[in-house]
């Protein structure tokens, strides 16, 4: 089982690199952000709740997102592994993931930290907002999301270092170059 946590600030390239990892290693992909956006589009109660947090650049409550994660995980059958994209984002979520995988006789194989400087993140996200129309990719919300990343999410770097799963990846450069570094790290597991 190949269980990969792809980690990084908003705009670090998690979604793009996840697609490549899925194509090469044939594992399932969970993007909590994609799940929430699909719920918003479908107009569900969960979607309405999610929208109120996403529009403010805030994280959804841990219990809610952990439940979503657990049911998505259970929906995979005969899986070769999973790439977790956008989850965990807090220490409580990382602890829940560890427990959830342990209950299934599994563990996180590696945590890939896509490291990108802040000015580059801003440039990428503003461009993505113009191209995709993603509502939370506007300058004001991006700034809030980066503050949330630094206060609530970046402590996971040390958490995964302590857990012996941390792998730094240089997130600047060509998509191919970044993917080559990722594949090299995965192939060493
Ligand atoms: P993303 O597409 O991963 O950038 O996620 C977009 C937004 O969805 C985030 O800014 C949060 O509001 C929400 N979200 C996604 N994943 C999580 C998570 N693991 N915990 C809490 N909120 C999340």
mmCIF file of C-alpha atoms and ligand atoms in Angstrom:
data_model
loop_
_atom_site.group_PDB
_atom_site.id
_atom_site.type_symbol
_atom_site.label_atom_id
_atom_site.label_comp_id
_atom_site.label_asym_id
_atom_site.label_seq_id
_atom_site.Cartn_x
_atom_site.Cartn_y
_atom_site.Cartn_z
ATOM 1 C CA UNK A 1 0.000 0.000 0.000
ATOM 2 C CA UNK A 2 1.288 3.361 -1.031
ATOM 3 C CA UNK A 3 -0.243 6.075 1.135
ATOM 4 C CA UNK A 4 1.090 9.486 0.179
ATOM 5 C CA UNK A 5 0.350 12.792 1.855
ATOM 6 C CA UNK A 6 0.977 15.633 -0.578
ATOM 7 C CA UNK A 7 1.538 18.754 1.436
ATOM 8 C CA UNK A 8 2.197 22.429 0.827
ATOM 9 C CA UNK A 9 0.711 25.911 1.000
ATOM 10 C CA UNK A 10 -2.192 26.909 -1.276
ATOM 11 C CA UNK A 11 -0.780 27.233 -4.803
ATOM 12 C CA UNK A 12 2.179 24.923 -4.190
ATOM 13 C CA UNK A 13 1.058 22.525 -6.956
ATOM 14 C CA UNK A 14 -0.490 19.705 -4.911
ATOM 15 C CA UNK A 15 -3.362 19.104 -7.346
ATOM 16 C CA UNK A 16 -1.183 19.121 -10.472
ATOM 17 C CA UNK A 17 1.425 16.788 -9.020
ATOM 18 C CA UNK A 18 -1.279 14.506 -7.550
ATOM 19 C CA UNK A 19 -2.634 13.894 -11.056
ATOM 20 C CA UNK A 20 0.817 12.800 -12.211
ATOM 21 C CA UNK A 21 1.298 10.550 -9.194
ATOM 22 C CA UNK A 22 -2.090 8.903 -9.833
ATOM 23 C CA UNK A 23 -1.186 8.337 -13.497
ATOM 24 C CA UNK A 24 2.197 6.756 -12.671
ATOM 25 C CA UNK A 25 1.376 4.728 -9.545
ATOM 26 C CA UNK A 26 -2.316 3.868 -10.089
ATOM 27 C CA UNK A 27 -3.439 4.881 -6.625
ATOM 28 C CA UNK A 28 -6.681 6.602 -5.572
ATOM 29 C CA UNK A 29 -6.824 10.358 -5.078
ATOM 30 C CA UNK A 30 -8.649 12.204 -2.301
ATOM 31 C CA UNK A 31 -8.734 15.980 -2.586
ATOM 32 C CA UNK A 32 -10.841 17.335 0.272
ATOM 33 C CA UNK A 33 -11.086 20.695 -1.549
ATOM 34 C CA UNK A 34 -12.493 18.956 -4.674
ATOM 35 C CA UNK A 35 -14.990 16.998 -2.550
ATOM 36 C CA UNK A 36 -16.194 20.233 -0.937
ATOM 37 C CA UNK A 37 -16.423 22.111 -4.251
ATOM 38 C CA UNK A 38 -18.522 19.231 -5.689
ATOM 39 C CA UNK A 39 -20.861 19.507 -2.690
ATOM 40 C CA UNK A 40 -21.193 23.262 -3.226
ATOM 41 C CA UNK A 41 -22.013 22.690 -6.897
ATOM 42 C CA UNK A 42 -24.627 20.077 -5.979
ATOM 43 C CA UNK A 43 -26.218 22.528 -3.534
ATOM 44 C CA UNK A 44 -26.177 20.117 -0.548
ATOM 45 C CA UNK A 45 -26.328 21.134 3.118
ATOM 46 C CA UNK A 46 -22.677 20.171 3.471
ATOM 47 C CA UNK A 47 -21.923 22.348 0.438
ATOM 48 C CA UNK A 48 -23.634 25.330 2.046
ATOM 49 C CA UNK A 49 -21.662 24.882 5.256
ATOM 50 C CA UNK A 50 -18.426 24.392 3.307
ATOM 51 C CA UNK A 51 -18.983 27.535 1.249
ATOM 52 C CA UNK A 52 -19.245 29.723 4.331
ATOM 53 C CA UNK A 53 -15.770 28.595 5.457
ATOM 54 C CA UNK A 54 -14.115 28.460 2.029
ATOM 55 C CA UNK A 55 -15.240 31.988 1.091
ATOM 56 C CA UNK A 56 -13.621 33.254 4.299
ATOM 57 C CA UNK A 57 -10.390 31.360 3.637
ATOM 58 C CA UNK A 58 -10.954 29.389 6.866
ATOM 59 C CA UNK A 59 -10.669 25.666 7.516
ATOM 60 C CA UNK A 60 -13.756 23.539 8.061
ATOM 61 C CA UNK A 61 -14.077 22.021 11.552
ATOM 62 C CA UNK A 62 -11.860 18.965 12.015
ATOM 63 C CA UNK A 63 -14.723 16.548 12.899
ATOM 64 C CA UNK A 64 -16.563 17.394 9.700
ATOM 65 C CA UNK A 65 -13.613 16.976 7.384
ATOM 66 C CA UNK A 66 -12.421 13.803 9.169
ATOM 67 C CA UNK A 67 -15.874 12.230 8.592
ATOM 68 C CA UNK A 68 -15.730 13.130 4.899
ATOM 69 C CA UNK A 69 -12.257 11.653 4.653
ATOM 70 C CA UNK A 70 -13.282 8.408 6.379
ATOM 71 C CA UNK A 71 -16.274 7.828 4.113
ATOM 72 C CA UNK A 72 -14.259 8.590 0.963
ATOM 73 C CA UNK A 73 -11.558 6.173 2.120
ATOM 74 C CA UNK A 74 -14.168 3.459 2.712
ATOM 75 C CA UNK A 75 -15.546 3.932 -0.799
ATOM 76 C CA UNK A 76 -12.270 2.711 -2.367
ATOM 77 C CA UNK A 77 -12.134 -0.995 -3.092
ATOM 78 C CA UNK A 78 -9.114 -3.089 -4.084
ATOM 79 C CA UNK A 79 -7.059 0.066 -3.731
ATOM 80 C CA UNK A 80 -3.268 0.065 -4.266
ATOM 81 C CA UNK A 81 -3.027 3.101 -2.036
ATOM 82 C CA UNK A 82 -4.180 6.679 -1.730
ATOM 83 C CA UNK A 83 -2.826 10.152 -2.300
ATOM 84 C CA UNK A 84 -4.152 12.570 0.308
ATOM 85 C CA UNK A 85 -4.290 16.052 -1.221
ATOM 86 C CA UNK A 86 -5.288 18.946 1.029
ATOM 87 C CA UNK A 87 -5.623 16.654 4.050
ATOM 88 C CA UNK A 88 -4.393 16.703 6.784
ATOM 89 C CA UNK A 89 -4.317 20.450 7.409
ATOM 90 C CA UNK A 90 -4.170 20.405 11.222
ATOM 91 C CA UNK A 91 -2.407 18.260 13.820
ATOM 92 C CA UNK A 92 -5.802 16.817 14.881
ATOM 93 C CA UNK A 93 -6.393 15.714 11.278
ATOM 94 C CA UNK A 94 -2.922 14.133 11.049
ATOM 95 C CA UNK A 95 -3.595 12.197 14.249
ATOM 96 C CA UNK A 96 -7.000 11.088 12.928
ATOM 97 C CA UNK A 97 -5.433 9.936 9.655
ATOM 98 C CA UNK A 98 -2.789 7.946 11.498
ATOM 99 C CA UNK A 99 -5.487 6.244 13.575
ATOM 100 C CA UNK A 100 -7.754 5.617 10.576
ATOM 101 C CA UNK A 101 -4.943 3.975 8.607
ATOM 102 C CA UNK A 102 -3.746 1.964 11.630
ATOM 103 C CA UNK A 103 -7.271 0.559 12.023
ATOM 104 C CA UNK A 104 -6.933 -0.705 8.455
ATOM 105 C CA UNK A 105 -3.456 -2.136 9.113
ATOM 106 C CA UNK A 106 -1.807 0.663 7.154
ATOM 107 C CA UNK A 107 0.251 3.803 7.597
ATOM 108 C CA UNK A 108 1.371 6.919 5.738
ATOM 109 C CA UNK A 109 4.288 5.874 3.513
ATOM 110 C CA UNK A 110 5.642 9.378 2.885
ATOM 111 C CA UNK A 111 4.755 13.038 3.290
ATOM 112 C CA UNK A 112 5.874 15.181 0.357
ATOM 113 C CA UNK A 113 6.277 18.862 1.279
ATOM 114 C CA UNK A 114 6.094 21.022 -1.860
ATOM 115 C CA UNK A 115 8.119 24.045 -0.840
ATOM 116 C CA UNK A 116 7.376 27.259 -2.790
ATOM 117 C CA UNK A 117 8.284 30.848 -1.790
ATOM 118 C CA UNK A 118 5.390 33.087 -0.716
ATOM 119 C CA UNK A 119 5.629 35.635 -3.580
ATOM 120 C CA UNK A 120 5.443 32.816 -6.118
ATOM 121 C CA UNK A 121 2.366 31.353 -4.345
ATOM 122 C CA UNK A 122 0.573 34.716 -4.610
ATOM 123 C CA UNK A 123 1.406 35.047 -8.319
ATOM 124 C CA UNK A 124 0.227 31.507 -9.097
ATOM 125 C CA UNK A 125 -3.025 31.803 -7.135
ATOM 126 C CA UNK A 126 -4.013 35.160 -8.627
ATOM 127 C CA UNK A 127 -3.364 33.711 -12.106
ATOM 128 C CA UNK A 128 -5.411 30.578 -11.248
ATOM 129 C CA UNK A 129 -8.278 32.782 -10.028
ATOM 130 C CA UNK A 130 -8.308 34.673 -13.332
ATOM 131 C CA UNK A 131 -8.205 31.464 -15.392
ATOM 132 C CA UNK A 132 -10.485 29.136 -13.416
ATOM 133 C CA UNK A 133 -12.730 31.607 -11.657
ATOM 134 C CA UNK A 134 -12.236 29.776 -8.334
ATOM 135 C CA UNK A 135 -14.033 32.043 -5.890
ATOM 136 C CA UNK A 136 -11.391 31.797 -3.133
ATOM 137 C CA UNK A 137 -8.512 32.669 -5.495
ATOM 138 C CA UNK A 138 -8.822 36.424 -4.991
ATOM 139 C CA UNK A 139 -6.147 38.515 -3.304
ATOM 140 C CA UNK A 140 -8.016 39.087 -0.038
ATOM 141 C CA UNK A 141 -8.959 35.420 0.502
ATOM 142 C CA UNK A 142 -5.546 34.178 -0.639
ATOM 143 C CA UNK A 143 -3.904 36.285 2.084
ATOM 144 C CA UNK A 144 -6.238 34.789 4.699
ATOM 145 C CA UNK A 145 -5.544 31.246 3.437
ATOM 146 C CA UNK A 146 -1.795 31.832 3.713
ATOM 147 C CA UNK A 147 -2.184 33.077 7.311
ATOM 148 C CA UNK A 148 -4.230 29.943 8.105
ATOM 149 C CA UNK A 149 -1.567 27.804 6.424
ATOM 150 C CA UNK A 150 1.207 29.295 8.577
ATOM 151 C CA UNK A 151 -0.704 29.109 11.849
ATOM 152 C CA UNK A 152 -2.649 25.840 11.576
ATOM 153 C CA UNK A 153 -1.096 23.734 8.804
ATOM 154 C CA UNK A 154 2.667 24.331 8.710
ATOM 155 C CA UNK A 155 3.170 22.788 12.206
ATOM 156 C CA UNK A 156 2.564 19.495 10.406
ATOM 157 C CA UNK A 157 6.059 19.765 8.938
ATOM 158 C CA UNK A 158 7.606 19.061 12.341
ATOM 159 C CA UNK A 159 4.867 16.551 13.154
ATOM 160 C CA UNK A 160 5.740 14.447 10.091
ATOM 161 C CA UNK A 161 9.470 14.896 10.703
ATOM 162 C CA UNK A 162 8.947 13.400 14.168
ATOM 163 C CA UNK A 163 6.914 10.618 12.593
ATOM 164 C CA UNK A 164 9.815 9.851 10.218
ATOM 165 C CA UNK A 165 7.748 10.415 7.055
ATOM 166 C CA UNK A 166 8.869 13.877 5.949
ATOM 167 C CA UNK A 167 10.349 14.513 2.491
ATOM 168 C CA UNK A 168 11.182 18.007 1.273
ATOM 169 C CA UNK A 169 10.462 18.708 -2.420
ATOM 170 C CA UNK A 170 11.576 21.852 -4.224
ATOM 171 C CA UNK A 171 8.278 23.143 -5.609
ATOM 172 C CA UNK A 172 9.877 25.699 -7.931
ATOM 173 C CA UNK A 173 10.756 24.841 -11.519
ATOM 174 C CA UNK A 174 9.145 22.898 -14.330
ATOM 175 C CA UNK A 175 6.251 20.527 -13.596
ATOM 176 C CA UNK A 176 8.342 17.685 -15.062
ATOM 177 C CA UNK A 177 11.378 18.549 -12.927
ATOM 178 C CA UNK A 178 9.292 18.665 -9.751
ATOM 179 C CA UNK A 179 7.597 15.384 -10.630
ATOM 180 C CA UNK A 180 10.992 13.732 -11.241
ATOM 181 C CA UNK A 181 12.047 14.655 -7.692
ATOM 182 C CA UNK A 182 8.744 13.303 -6.341
ATOM 183 C CA UNK A 183 9.008 10.022 -8.269
ATOM 184 C CA UNK A 184 12.579 9.547 -7.058
ATOM 185 C CA UNK A 185 11.422 9.953 -3.438
ATOM 186 C CA UNK A 186 8.489 7.558 -3.904
ATOM 187 C CA UNK A 187 10.632 4.934 -5.633
ATOM 188 C CA UNK A 188 12.993 4.900 -2.632
ATOM 189 C CA UNK A 189 10.227 3.895 -0.190
HETATM 190 P P1 LIG B 1 -8.019 23.317 -1.389
HETATM 191 O O1 LIG B 1 -8.719 23.051 -2.684
HETATM 192 O O2 LIG B 1 -7.310 22.110 -0.854
HETATM 193 O O3 LIG B 1 -7.140 24.537 -1.441
HETATM 194 O O4 LIG B 1 -9.170 23.633 -0.315
HETATM 195 C C1 LIG B 1 -10.047 24.755 -0.472
HETATM 196 C C2 LIG B 1 -10.709 25.085 0.850
HETATM 197 O O5 LIG B 1 -11.476 23.956 1.318
HETATM 198 C C3 LIG B 1 -9.778 25.415 2.002
HETATM 199 O O6 LIG B 1 -9.368 26.769 1.985
HETATM 200 C C4 LIG B 1 -10.654 25.083 3.219
HETATM 201 O O7 LIG B 1 -11.624 26.089 3.436
HETATM 202 C C5 LIG B 1 -11.403 23.840 2.735
HETATM 203 N N1 LIG B 1 -10.651 22.606 3.069
HETATM 204 C C6 LIG B 1 -10.080 21.741 2.180
HETATM 205 N N2 LIG B 1 -9.451 20.736 2.817
HETATM 206 C C7 LIG B 1 -9.623 20.974 4.147
HETATM 207 C C8 LIG B 1 -9.179 20.307 5.332
HETATM 208 N N3 LIG B 1 -8.416 19.204 5.274
HETATM 209 N N4 LIG B 1 -9.544 20.836 6.533
HETATM 210 C C9 LIG B 1 -10.326 21.935 6.607
HETATM 211 N N5 LIG B 1 -10.752 22.625 5.535
HETATM 212 C C10 LIG B 1 -10.413 22.162 4.310
#
